[in-house]
Amino acid sequence: MFRYLALNLIRAAGLFVIVGFITFTVTYTDGIGIARSVLGLSASDEQVAAKAEELGLTRPLIVQYFEYLSGVIRGDLGASFLTGQTVTDALSTRIPVTLSLIIITMTLTAIISVVLGVTAALYGGWVDRVVQFLSVLGAAVPGFIIAIGLVFAFAVAVPLYPATGYIPITDGVQGWLWSLTLPVAALVIGTIASSAQQFRGSVIDALSQDYVRTLRSRGIKEGPLLFRHVLRNAAGPGLVVLSLTTLGLLGAALFIEQVFALPGIGQLIVSSAQAGDVPMVMGTVVFTMILVLVINFLADLLIGVLNPKSRIR
């Protein structure tokens, strides 16, 4: 198990360095352009060149990257070229919003997907067809259509929830939940489709295995058979899909934050990109990469615990 964890950590670190370098190269390759966006179009070429020199943008990219990387290791993601605010401070107020959205969505997605997938696999017939129809429907309808439909239905026609805005959990749990209900619902409808189908397929595949027939012939009841053996073996593929869904969810969450005016990382990326605030854009991308790698690592860890055979690579 230790070797399995060590290999996953090394792989995650290598991926972070490589993807980080590619992102840094794309973001910082035009040092003069960055300096001009900081000073404005009215600045002279001499002023722009001096600013690029001052910001350290004229040095080789590889030197800038490793200096940036050493800062990331120390927890320093740099500071905005425009406002001077540190990226860490900017992210600290945005992360709770985005993480609230993602954690609640993934929790509900995992629970609903397992229930729908297992129900469809066990009962088959019209139950299976209904689950498959709902899954296809959820995957086919674009997320922004679902979001706008929910706003019209539950914020305009029947004003149960706020159409936009975010209430921090420190101001009240009920208000926090109310402000996240529609954004989470919009994300969950889109994410349970693929996950439910994967769990359904995995459970059907596990139920057809010889060991299930053997356990049934020995008189093992359906409940213990399902929870102790079938779900354990079916969890691996389902967790892989859930982890991939989470990665896609990060992108979807950024869009949903725009629709519902949630002050999360998505809004920060969009406003920073529009203003040409390169350090802030790079910092949000780095944080997103770290989040993705942590999710992948936890998924691999859980799969390794549930299915020891997956550790052999």
Short mmCIF file of N, CA, C and O in Angstrom, two decimals, residues 141-185:
data_model
loop_
_atom_site.label_atom_id
_atom_site.label_comp_id
_atom_site.label_asym_id
_atom_site.label_seq_id
_atom_site.Cartn_x
_atom_site.Cartn_y
_atom_site.Cartn_z
N VAL A 141 -29.44 17.72 -21.96
CA VAL A 141 -29.82 19.13 -21.79
C VAL A 141 -28.61 19.93 -21.30
O VAL A 141 -28.00 19.58 -20.29
N PRO A 142 -28.23 20.99 -22.01
CA PRO A 142 -27.08 21.80 -21.58
C PRO A 142 -27.28 22.39 -20.19
O PRO A 142 -28.40 22.70 -19.77
N GLY A 143 -26.16 22.55 -19.48
CA GLY A 143 -26.23 23.04 -18.11
C GLY A 143 -26.84 24.42 -17.99
O GLY A 143 -27.58 24.69 -17.04
N PHE A 144 -26.57 25.31 -18.96
CA PHE A 144 -27.11 26.66 -18.82
C PHE A 144 -28.63 26.66 -19.01
O PHE A 144 -29.34 27.50 -18.43
N ILE A 145 -29.15 25.71 -19.83
CA ILE A 145 -30.61 25.60 -19.98
C ILE A 145 -31.23 25.16 -18.66
O ILE A 145 -32.26 25.69 -18.22
N ILE A 146 -30.61 24.16 -18.02
CA ILE A 146 -31.10 23.69 -16.73
C ILE A 146 -31.06 24.83 -15.70
O ILE A 146 -32.02 25.04 -14.95
N ALA A 147 -29.96 25.56 -15.68
CA ALA A 147 -29.81 26.64 -14.70
C ALA A 147 -30.87 27.72 -14.92
O ALA A 147 -31.54 28.16 -13.97
N ILE A 148 -31.05 28.14 -16.16
CA ILE A 148 -32.03 29.19 -16.45
C ILE A 148 -33.45 28.69 -16.15
O ILE A 148 -34.28 29.42 -15.61
N GLY A 149 -33.71 27.41 -16.50
CA GLY A 149 -35.03 26.84 -16.21
C GLY A 149 -35.33 26.81 -14.71
O GLY A 149 -36.45 27.14 -14.28
N LEU A 150 -34.32 26.46 -13.92
CA LEU A 150 -34.52 26.43 -12.47
C LEU A 150 -34.77 27.83 -11.91
O LEU A 150 -35.58 28.01 -11.00
N VAL A 151 -34.06 28.81 -12.47
CA VAL A 151 -34.26 30.20 -12.01
C VAL A 151 -35.68 30.65 -12.29
O VAL A 151 -36.36 31.23 -11.42
N PHE A 152 -36.16 30.39 -13.51
CA PHE A 152 -37.53 30.81 -13.86
C PHE A 152 -38.56 30.06 -13.02
O PHE A 152 -39.58 30.63 -12.61
N ALA A 153 -38.31 28.76 -12.77
CA ALA A 153 -39.31 27.95 -12.06
C ALA A 153 -39.35 28.26 -10.57
O ALA A 153 -40.44 28.41 -9.99
N PHE A 154 -38.16 28.35 -9.94
CA PHE A 154 -38.12 28.40 -8.48
C PHE A 154 -37.64 29.74 -7.90
O PHE A 154 -37.54 29.88 -6.68
N ALA A 155 -37.35 30.70 -8.78
CA ALA A 155 -36.96 32.01 -8.26
C ALA A 155 -37.85 33.12 -8.81
O ALA A 155 -38.01 34.16 -8.18
N VAL A 156 -38.45 32.86 -10.00
CA VAL A 156 -39.31 33.88 -10.62
C VAL A 156 -40.78 33.49 -10.50
O VAL A 156 -41.59 34.20 -9.89
N ALA A 157 -41.15 32.33 -11.10
CA ALA A 157 -42.56 31.90 -11.07
C ALA A 157 -43.00 31.58 -9.64
O ALA A 157 -44.05 32.05 -9.17
N VAL A 158 -42.21 30.79 -8.96
CA VAL A 158 -42.48 30.46 -7.54
C VAL A 158 -41.24 30.89 -6.75
O VAL A 158 -40.25 30.17 -6.71
N PRO A 159 -41.29 32.05 -6.13
CA PRO A 159 -40.06 32.61 -5.51
C PRO A 159 -39.67 31.91 -4.21
O PRO A 159 -39.76 32.48 -3.12
N LEU A 160 -39.20 30.67 -4.35
CA LEU A 160 -38.77 29.93 -3.17
C LEU A 160 -37.30 30.21 -2.82
O LEU A 160 -36.92 30.22 -1.65
N TYR A 161 -36.49 30.40 -3.86
CA TYR A 161 -35.05 30.55 -3.65
C TYR A 161 -34.56 31.83 -4.34
O TYR A 161 -35.17 32.28 -5.31
N PRO A 162 -33.46 32.40 -3.87
CA PRO A 162 -32.91 33.59 -4.54
C PRO A 162 -32.35 33.22 -5.91
O PRO A 162 -31.77 32.16 -6.09
N ALA A 163 -32.56 34.11 -6.88
CA ALA A 163 -32.06 33.85 -8.24
C ALA A 163 -30.56 34.00 -8.32
O ALA A 163 -29.89 33.29 -9.07
N THR A 164 -30.00 34.92 -7.56
CA THR A 164 -28.55 35.15 -7.58
C THR A 164 -28.07 35.44 -6.16
O THR A 164 -28.87 35.65 -5.24
N GLY A 165 -26.74 35.47 -6.02
CA GLY A 165 -26.15 35.85 -4.73
C GLY A 165 -25.73 34.66 -3.89
O GLY A 165 -26.12 33.52 -4.15
N TYR A 166 -24.91 34.96 -2.88
CA TYR A 166 -24.38 33.91 -2.00
C TYR A 166 -24.39 34.42 -0.56
O TYR A 166 -24.00 35.57 -0.29
N ILE A 167 -24.85 33.59 0.35
CA ILE A 167 -24.84 33.93 1.77
C ILE A 167 -23.82 33.02 2.46
O ILE A 167 -23.96 31.80 2.42
N PRO A 168 -22.78 33.57 3.08
CA PRO A 168 -21.78 32.71 3.77
C PRO A 168 -22.43 31.91 4.89
O PRO A 168 -23.40 32.36 5.52
N ILE A 169 -21.85 30.75 5.15
CA ILE A 169 -22.40 29.88 6.18
C ILE A 169 -22.30 30.53 7.56
O ILE A 169 -23.08 30.23 8.47
N THR A 170 -21.35 31.46 7.71
CA THR A 170 -21.20 32.16 9.00
C THR A 170 -22.37 33.10 9.27
O THR A 170 -22.59 33.51 10.41
N ASP A 171 -23.13 33.46 8.22
CA ASP A 171 -24.31 34.32 8.39
C ASP A 171 -25.59 33.52 8.62
O ASP A 171 -26.67 34.10 8.73
N GLY A 172 -25.47 32.20 8.64
CA GLY A 172 -26.65 31.37 8.87
C GLY A 172 -26.67 30.18 7.93
O GLY A 172 -26.51 30.35 6.72
N VAL A 173 -26.84 28.98 8.50
CA VAL A 173 -26.81 27.76 7.69
C VAL A 173 -27.97 27.72 6.71
O VAL A 173 -27.82 27.33 5.54
N GLN A 174 -29.17 28.16 7.16
CA GLN A 174 -30.34 28.09 6.27
C GLN A 174 -30.16 29.00 5.06
O GLN A 174 -30.43 28.60 3.92
N GLY A 175 -29.70 30.21 5.30
CA GLY A 175 -29.49 31.13 4.19
C GLY A 175 -28.42 30.63 3.24
O GLY A 175 -28.54 30.77 2.02
N TRP A 176 -27.37 30.01 3.80
CA TRP A 176 -26.30 29.44 2.98
C TRP A 176 -26.84 28.34 2.07
O TRP A 176 -26.57 28.31 0.87
N LEU A 177 -27.65 27.44 2.68
CA LEU A 177 -28.23 26.36 1.89
C LEU A 177 -29.19 26.89 0.84
O LEU A 177 -29.21 26.41 -0.31
N TRP A 178 -29.97 27.90 1.22
CA TRP A 178 -30.95 28.48 0.28
C TRP A 178 -30.23 29.09 -0.94
O TRP A 178 -30.67 28.96 -2.07
N SER A 179 -29.12 29.77 -0.67
CA SER A 179 -28.42 30.43 -1.77
C SER A 179 -27.72 29.43 -2.69
O SER A 179 -27.41 29.77 -3.84
N LEU A 180 -27.46 28.21 -2.19
CA LEU A 180 -26.76 27.22 -3.01
C LEU A 180 -27.70 26.18 -3.64
O LEU A 180 -27.26 25.38 -4.46
N THR A 181 -28.98 26.20 -3.25
CA THR A 181 -29.88 25.14 -3.70
C THR A 181 -30.00 25.08 -5.22
O THR A 181 -29.83 24.02 -5.84
N LEU A 182 -30.31 26.20 -5.86
CA LEU A 182 -30.49 26.18 -7.32
C LEU A 182 -29.18 25.90 -8.06
O LEU A 182 -29.18 25.09 -9.00
N PRO A 183 -28.05 26.54 -7.69
CA PRO A 183 -26.79 26.18 -8.38
C PRO A 183 -26.43 24.70 -8.24
O PRO A 183 -26.00 24.07 -9.21
N VAL A 184 -26.60 24.15 -7.04
CA VAL A 184 -26.29 22.74 -6.83
C VAL A 184 -27.23 21.86 -7.64
O VAL A 184 -26.80 20.88 -8.27
N ALA A 185 -28.52 22.20 -7.66
CA ALA A 185 -29.49 21.41 -8.43
C ALA A 185 -29.12 21.40 -9.91
O ALA A 185 -29.19 20.36 -10.57
#
